């Protein structure tokens, strides 16, 4: 099958880009970051009411539009162009977890409000080592009387989200639990993030009341599916960010002059720009091929691993090249290249490092090696 953009997807991209250009240009991301502001509430409302972005990939019977991961990737691509942070990505991943859990009651309770832009959500799934899972968090009790204890690291929007989905060790294994932000025993410690556009928090749970989402012991498969989705969406976002970096650097090469001619005329600069453009196109292919695969399929697992491995490293190198090709200007705080470099560095911690993604590729492309004892 040949992948082509549908008219609806092209319209979605155009509408999203227009809204972000008007309400959230790159200068706005810097303004919010320097002010320490979580996000722009007016933009959040506009995304929900004008385009329906929060409910784009949610089931129609829960207030969503029933779109696919491709449409969501298009949106993240456009958000990456302007380094939009805030609650969109963590809310999208938490919503994916609710859908994947198969818990219709929990989905019916939370997804319609998420689709309307009335509620934000996040996942508390990282342990002290940054890996997704139950970590050191434990759950005791059953039914409506469950209590959580432990710590969750690197929680996106963790201090401000309206709903927190926590992975913890239940009686039958890793399980997913819904926790209200005002619950007793829940303390959010705001962190000083490397990526200033994305608020982070460390959550401390001490005998915190929670409610089971999905099956007891069923979080393993749910988290793996969501982690793959996170890898694909991050890759799409990185593609958008790289697009901006390539445009900024090419424009600088055309207008900055040295020895009487544009620096883009020098062979060394041309080669670096060509490398940046090649990385961008290969990243775009990897990200959208992964998003195009059926969720939960072996192809989706393969695509997520490839995208997570390649796009993250490509984004980081492209950000470094942008700073270097801008010369002394690129090294100053006033230039936006700093924000892109910080985003690139931070992205590698959110859904697994490139090395972890490459390790996940081994059993997918060379299954015979996975059977060899260590």
mmCIF file of C-alpha atoms in Angstrom, residues 103-361:
data_model
loop_
_atom_site.group_PDB
_atom_site.id
_atom_site.type_symbol
_atom_site.label_atom_id
_atom_site.label_comp_id
_atom_site.label_asym_id
_atom_site.label_seq_id
_atom_site.Cartn_x
_atom_site.Cartn_y
_atom_site.Cartn_z
ATOM 1 C CA UNK A 103 -12.010 0.014 31.400
ATOM 2 C CA UNK A 104 -15.220 1.452 29.932
ATOM 3 C CA UNK A 105 -16.283 3.002 33.226
ATOM 4 C CA UNK A 106 -13.025 4.910 33.653
ATOM 5 C CA UNK A 107 -12.995 5.905 29.985
ATOM 6 C CA UNK A 108 -16.577 7.144 30.191
ATOM 7 C CA UNK A 109 -15.768 9.157 33.285
ATOM 8 C CA UNK A 110 -12.639 10.914 32.028
ATOM 9 C CA UNK A 111 -12.420 10.887 28.225
ATOM 10 C CA UNK A 112 -15.384 13.162 27.395
ATOM 11 C CA UNK A 113 -13.967 15.913 29.638
ATOM 12 C CA UNK A 114 -10.533 15.453 28.058
ATOM 13 C CA UNK A 115 -12.036 15.686 24.561
ATOM 14 C CA UNK A 116 -13.810 18.938 25.473
ATOM 15 C CA UNK A 117 -10.604 20.468 26.838
ATOM 16 C CA UNK A 118 -12.093 20.602 30.321
ATOM 17 C CA UNK A 119 -9.614 18.185 31.923
ATOM 18 C CA UNK A 120 -5.919 17.457 31.600
ATOM 19 C CA UNK A 121 -4.216 14.224 32.589
ATOM 20 C CA UNK A 122 -0.798 12.680 32.920
ATOM 21 C CA UNK A 123 1.009 9.387 33.492
ATOM 22 C CA UNK A 124 3.138 8.637 36.554
ATOM 23 C CA UNK A 125 4.991 5.607 35.243
ATOM 24 C CA UNK A 126 8.724 6.299 35.579
ATOM 25 C CA UNK A 127 10.798 4.826 38.371
ATOM 26 C CA UNK A 128 14.106 6.026 39.838
ATOM 27 C CA UNK A 129 15.936 4.585 36.809
ATOM 28 C CA UNK A 130 13.604 6.367 34.383
ATOM 29 C CA UNK A 131 12.131 3.115 33.047
ATOM 30 C CA UNK A 132 8.394 2.706 32.614
ATOM 31 C CA UNK A 133 6.695 0.373 35.070
ATOM 32 C CA UNK A 134 5.576 0.094 38.675
ATOM 33 C CA UNK A 135 8.942 1.275 39.978
ATOM 34 C CA UNK A 136 8.980 1.426 43.771
ATOM 35 C CA UNK A 137 5.258 2.156 43.978
ATOM 36 C CA UNK A 138 3.007 -0.364 45.708
ATOM 37 C CA UNK A 139 -0.753 -0.713 46.076
ATOM 38 C CA UNK A 140 -2.623 -2.352 48.927
ATOM 39 C CA UNK A 141 -6.302 -2.981 49.266
ATOM 40 C CA UNK A 142 -8.881 -3.780 46.637
ATOM 41 C CA UNK A 143 -12.125 -2.528 45.163
ATOM 42 C CA UNK A 144 -12.824 1.062 46.111
ATOM 43 C CA UNK A 145 -10.309 1.067 48.976
ATOM 44 C CA UNK A 146 -6.869 1.087 47.344
ATOM 45 C CA UNK A 147 -3.895 2.959 48.793
ATOM 46 C CA UNK A 148 -0.676 3.800 46.946
ATOM 47 C CA UNK A 149 2.778 4.379 48.379
ATOM 48 C CA UNK A 150 5.983 5.289 46.566
ATOM 49 C CA UNK A 151 7.514 7.892 44.281
ATOM 50 C CA UNK A 152 7.019 8.681 40.593
ATOM 51 C CA UNK A 153 9.803 10.467 38.725
ATOM 52 C CA UNK A 154 9.754 12.791 35.701
ATOM 53 C CA UNK A 155 5.980 13.218 35.567
ATOM 54 C CA UNK A 156 5.047 15.581 32.749
ATOM 55 C CA UNK A 157 2.689 18.280 34.027
ATOM 56 C CA UNK A 158 2.552 16.282 37.258
ATOM 57 C CA UNK A 159 1.974 19.246 39.558
ATOM 58 C CA UNK A 160 -0.971 20.648 37.592
ATOM 59 C CA UNK A 161 -2.814 17.820 35.804
ATOM 60 C CA UNK A 162 -6.459 17.213 36.725
ATOM 61 C CA UNK A 163 -5.989 13.432 36.675
ATOM 62 C CA UNK A 164 -2.930 11.284 37.394
ATOM 63 C CA UNK A 165 -2.710 7.682 36.198
ATOM 64 C CA UNK A 166 -0.172 5.884 38.373
ATOM 65 C CA UNK A 167 1.499 2.550 37.639
ATOM 66 C CA UNK A 168 2.048 0.575 40.847
ATOM 67 C CA UNK A 169 2.604 -3.000 41.952
ATOM 68 C CA UNK A 170 -0.772 -4.535 42.788
ATOM 69 C CA UNK A 171 -1.637 -7.921 44.223
ATOM 70 C CA UNK A 172 -1.470 -9.570 40.782
ATOM 71 C CA UNK A 173 1.318 -7.505 39.252
ATOM 72 C CA UNK A 174 1.818 -4.027 37.780
ATOM 73 C CA UNK A 175 -1.515 -2.210 37.639
ATOM 74 C CA UNK A 176 -2.837 1.204 36.676
ATOM 75 C CA UNK A 177 -4.608 3.465 39.157
ATOM 76 C CA UNK A 178 -6.433 6.796 38.882
ATOM 77 C CA UNK A 179 -5.514 9.406 41.479
ATOM 78 C CA UNK A 180 -7.106 12.811 41.937
ATOM 79 C CA UNK A 181 -4.607 15.692 42.322
ATOM 80 C CA UNK A 182 -6.073 16.722 45.679
ATOM 81 C CA UNK A 183 -5.981 13.197 47.122
ATOM 82 C CA UNK A 184 -4.643 12.772 50.647
ATOM 83 C CA UNK A 185 -0.996 11.776 50.806
ATOM 84 C CA UNK A 186 -0.162 13.014 47.287
ATOM 85 C CA UNK A 187 2.601 15.634 47.176
ATOM 86 C CA UNK A 188 3.867 17.138 43.939
ATOM 87 C CA UNK A 189 7.419 18.448 43.936
ATOM 88 C CA UNK A 190 8.027 20.777 41.002
ATOM 89 C CA UNK A 191 11.338 20.128 39.279
ATOM 90 C CA UNK A 192 13.700 22.448 37.467
ATOM 91 C CA UNK A 193 13.468 20.903 33.990
ATOM 92 C CA UNK A 194 16.111 20.955 31.292
ATOM 93 C CA UNK A 195 13.361 21.574 28.723
ATOM 94 C CA UNK A 196 11.833 24.821 29.970
ATOM 95 C CA UNK A 197 8.713 24.352 27.826
ATOM 96 C CA UNK A 198 7.605 21.169 29.626
ATOM 97 C CA UNK A 199 6.825 21.297 33.365
ATOM 98 C CA UNK A 200 8.024 18.261 35.319
ATOM 99 C CA UNK A 201 7.262 17.024 38.808
ATOM 100 C CA UNK A 202 8.201 14.277 41.228
ATOM 101 C CA UNK A 203 5.138 12.766 42.886
ATOM 102 C CA UNK A 204 5.292 11.375 46.415
ATOM 103 C CA UNK A 205 2.470 9.032 47.402
ATOM 104 C CA UNK A 206 1.890 8.116 51.025
ATOM 105 C CA UNK A 207 -1.134 5.920 51.653
ATOM 106 C CA UNK A 208 -2.862 7.821 48.840
ATOM 107 C CA UNK A 209 -6.394 6.741 47.890
ATOM 108 C CA UNK A 210 -6.735 5.542 44.302
ATOM 109 C CA UNK A 211 -9.013 3.593 42.014
ATOM 110 C CA UNK A 212 -7.996 0.654 39.851
ATOM 111 C CA UNK A 213 -8.150 1.260 36.095
ATOM 112 C CA UNK A 214 -8.471 -1.863 33.986
ATOM 113 C CA UNK A 215 -7.511 -5.278 35.317
ATOM 114 C CA UNK A 216 -5.425 -5.899 38.392
ATOM 115 C CA UNK A 217 -2.017 -6.882 37.056
ATOM 116 C CA UNK A 218 -2.876 -5.736 33.536
ATOM 117 C CA UNK A 219 -0.729 -2.605 33.295
ATOM 118 C CA UNK A 220 2.221 -4.285 31.584
ATOM 119 C CA UNK A 221 0.647 -4.531 28.138
ATOM 120 C CA UNK A 222 -1.098 -1.172 28.519
ATOM 121 C CA UNK A 223 2.125 0.654 29.371
ATOM 122 C CA UNK A 224 4.027 -1.026 26.552
ATOM 123 C CA UNK A 225 1.413 0.093 24.047
ATOM 124 C CA UNK A 226 1.417 3.638 25.432
ATOM 125 C CA UNK A 227 5.223 3.759 25.479
ATOM 126 C CA UNK A 228 5.253 2.868 21.795
ATOM 127 C CA UNK A 229 2.682 5.571 21.117
ATOM 128 C CA UNK A 230 4.824 8.032 23.062
ATOM 129 C CA UNK A 231 7.863 7.098 20.961
ATOM 130 C CA UNK A 232 5.950 7.705 17.737
ATOM 131 C CA UNK A 233 4.429 11.005 18.864
ATOM 132 C CA UNK A 234 7.773 12.250 20.142
ATOM 133 C CA UNK A 235 9.325 11.316 16.799
ATOM 134 C CA UNK A 236 6.654 13.296 14.944
ATOM 135 C CA UNK A 237 7.210 16.251 17.239
ATOM 136 C CA UNK A 238 10.959 16.004 16.622
ATOM 137 C CA UNK A 239 10.315 16.081 12.880
ATOM 138 C CA UNK A 240 8.474 19.378 13.278
ATOM 139 C CA UNK A 241 11.245 20.812 15.436
ATOM 140 C CA UNK A 242 13.893 19.740 12.915
ATOM 141 C CA UNK A 243 11.891 21.410 10.134
ATOM 142 C CA UNK A 244 12.131 24.717 11.954
ATOM 143 C CA UNK A 245 15.839 24.252 12.623
ATOM 144 C CA UNK A 246 16.572 23.483 8.972
ATOM 145 C CA UNK A 247 14.581 26.532 7.854
ATOM 146 C CA UNK A 248 16.281 28.812 10.395
ATOM 147 C CA UNK A 249 19.757 27.593 9.485
ATOM 148 C CA UNK A 250 19.207 27.733 5.722
ATOM 149 C CA UNK A 251 17.929 31.305 6.020
ATOM 150 C CA UNK A 252 20.943 32.249 8.125
ATOM 151 C CA UNK A 253 23.266 30.697 5.542
ATOM 152 C CA UNK A 254 21.617 32.770 2.811
ATOM 153 C CA UNK A 255 21.776 36.089 4.647
ATOM 154 C CA UNK A 256 24.933 35.914 6.799
ATOM 155 C CA UNK A 257 27.952 37.063 4.796
ATOM 156 C CA UNK A 258 31.635 36.397 5.278
ATOM 157 C CA UNK A 259 34.536 37.371 3.001
ATOM 158 C CA UNK A 260 32.103 39.144 0.711
ATOM 159 C CA UNK A 261 29.638 36.309 0.093
ATOM 160 C CA UNK A 262 26.873 34.336 1.911
ATOM 161 C CA UNK A 263 28.276 31.649 4.199
ATOM 162 C CA UNK A 264 25.998 29.155 2.439
ATOM 163 C CA UNK A 265 28.358 29.391 -0.531
ATOM 164 C CA UNK A 266 31.141 27.697 1.443
ATOM 165 C CA UNK A 267 31.416 23.961 0.903
ATOM 166 C CA UNK A 268 31.671 23.100 4.593
ATOM 167 C CA UNK A 269 28.405 24.875 5.338
ATOM 168 C CA UNK A 270 26.678 23.299 2.324
ATOM 169 C CA UNK A 271 27.600 19.809 3.497
ATOM 170 C CA UNK A 272 26.287 20.416 7.013
ATOM 171 C CA UNK A 273 23.019 21.810 5.634
ATOM 172 C CA UNK A 274 22.661 18.803 3.330
ATOM 173 C CA UNK A 275 23.198 16.446 6.255
ATOM 174 C CA UNK A 276 20.532 18.278 8.256
ATOM 175 C CA UNK A 277 18.050 18.033 5.378
ATOM 176 C CA UNK A 278 18.721 14.302 4.889
ATOM 177 C CA UNK A 279 18.231 13.585 8.593
ATOM 178 C CA UNK A 280 14.966 15.498 8.512
ATOM 179 C CA UNK A 281 13.547 13.531 5.573
ATOM 180 C CA UNK A 282 14.626 10.179 6.987
ATOM 181 C CA UNK A 283 13.120 11.085 10.358
ATOM 182 C CA UNK A 284 9.868 12.099 8.712
ATOM 183 C CA UNK A 285 9.685 8.750 6.906
ATOM 184 C CA UNK A 286 10.425 6.808 10.106
ATOM 185 C CA UNK A 287 7.903 8.712 12.222
ATOM 186 C CA UNK A 288 4.979 8.536 9.820
ATOM 187 C CA UNK A 289 5.592 4.947 8.769
ATOM 188 C CA UNK A 290 5.404 4.012 12.446
ATOM 189 C CA UNK A 291 2.226 6.057 12.967
ATOM 190 C CA UNK A 292 0.635 4.379 9.925
ATOM 191 C CA UNK A 293 0.886 0.856 11.341
ATOM 192 C CA UNK A 294 -2.068 -0.780 13.144
ATOM 193 C CA UNK A 295 -1.767 -0.217 16.934
ATOM 194 C CA UNK A 296 -0.584 -3.313 18.755
ATOM 195 C CA UNK A 297 0.793 -4.975 15.606
ATOM 196 C CA UNK A 298 4.377 -6.243 15.185
ATOM 197 C CA UNK A 299 4.841 -3.539 12.543
ATOM 198 C CA UNK A 300 3.852 -0.876 15.073
ATOM 199 C CA UNK A 301 6.427 -2.214 17.525
ATOM 200 C CA UNK A 302 9.071 -2.184 14.802
ATOM 201 C CA UNK A 303 8.142 1.327 13.695
ATOM 202 C CA UNK A 304 8.187 2.708 17.243
ATOM 203 C CA UNK A 305 11.634 1.236 17.894
ATOM 204 C CA UNK A 306 13.070 2.603 14.648
ATOM 205 C CA UNK A 307 11.521 6.045 15.136
ATOM 206 C CA UNK A 308 12.586 6.217 18.771
ATOM 207 C CA UNK A 309 16.126 5.236 17.895
ATOM 208 C CA UNK A 310 16.681 7.384 14.825
ATOM 209 C CA UNK A 311 14.633 10.539 15.334
ATOM 210 C CA UNK A 312 15.885 11.319 18.818
ATOM 211 C CA UNK A 313 19.550 11.221 17.810
ATOM 212 C CA UNK A 314 18.833 13.084 14.562
ATOM 213 C CA UNK A 315 17.045 15.883 16.416
ATOM 214 C CA UNK A 316 19.916 16.257 18.865
ATOM 215 C CA UNK A 317 22.538 16.406 16.110
ATOM 216 C CA UNK A 318 20.457 18.863 14.092
ATOM 217 C CA UNK A 319 20.110 21.123 17.134
ATOM 218 C CA UNK A 320 23.888 21.020 17.640
ATOM 219 C CA UNK A 321 24.502 21.824 13.970
ATOM 220 C CA UNK A 322 22.083 24.740 14.172
ATOM 221 C CA UNK A 323 24.015 26.297 17.037
ATOM 222 C CA UNK A 324 27.371 25.767 15.365
ATOM 223 C CA UNK A 325 26.315 27.080 11.948
ATOM 224 C CA UNK A 326 24.900 30.208 13.581
ATOM 225 C CA UNK A 327 28.343 30.905 14.978
ATOM 226 C CA UNK A 328 28.621 33.198 17.988
ATOM 227 C CA UNK A 329 24.958 34.166 17.719
ATOM 228 C CA UNK A 330 23.845 30.568 18.156
ATOM 229 C CA UNK A 331 25.643 30.270 21.485
ATOM 230 C CA UNK A 332 23.819 33.205 23.069
ATOM 231 C CA UNK A 333 20.772 32.772 25.303
ATOM 232 C CA UNK A 334 18.841 35.205 23.105
ATOM 233 C CA UNK A 335 18.813 32.735 20.199
ATOM 234 C CA UNK A 336 16.030 30.121 20.117
ATOM 235 C CA UNK A 337 18.457 27.327 19.244
ATOM 236 C CA UNK A 338 18.975 26.825 22.983
ATOM 237 C CA UNK A 339 15.343 25.848 23.461
ATOM 238 C CA UNK A 340 15.555 23.249 20.698
ATOM 239 C CA UNK A 341 18.748 21.756 22.117
ATOM 240 C CA UNK A 342 17.149 21.492 25.561
ATOM 241 C CA UNK A 343 14.067 19.816 24.073
ATOM 242 C CA UNK A 344 16.266 17.361 22.169
ATOM 243 C CA UNK A 345 18.235 16.425 25.273
ATOM 244 C CA UNK A 346 15.118 16.009 27.411
ATOM 245 C CA UNK A 347 13.212 13.940 24.835
ATOM 246 C CA UNK A 348 15.693 11.075 25.217
ATOM 247 C CA UNK A 349 14.481 10.490 28.785
ATOM 248 C CA UNK A 350 10.733 10.376 28.172
ATOM 249 C CA UNK A 351 10.057 7.099 26.358
ATOM 250 C CA UNK A 352 13.402 5.341 26.378
ATOM 251 C CA UNK A 353 16.856 6.234 25.136
ATOM 252 C CA UNK A 354 17.958 5.520 21.546
ATOM 253 C CA UNK A 355 20.051 2.637 22.910
ATOM 254 C CA UNK A 356 16.978 1.106 24.561
ATOM 255 C CA UNK A 357 15.017 1.395 21.324
ATOM 256 C CA UNK A 358 17.809 -0.299 19.410
ATOM 257 C CA UNK A 359 17.820 -3.093 21.973
ATOM 258 C CA UNK A 360 14.088 -3.514 21.395
ATOM 259 C CA UNK A 361 14.772 -3.889 17.663
#
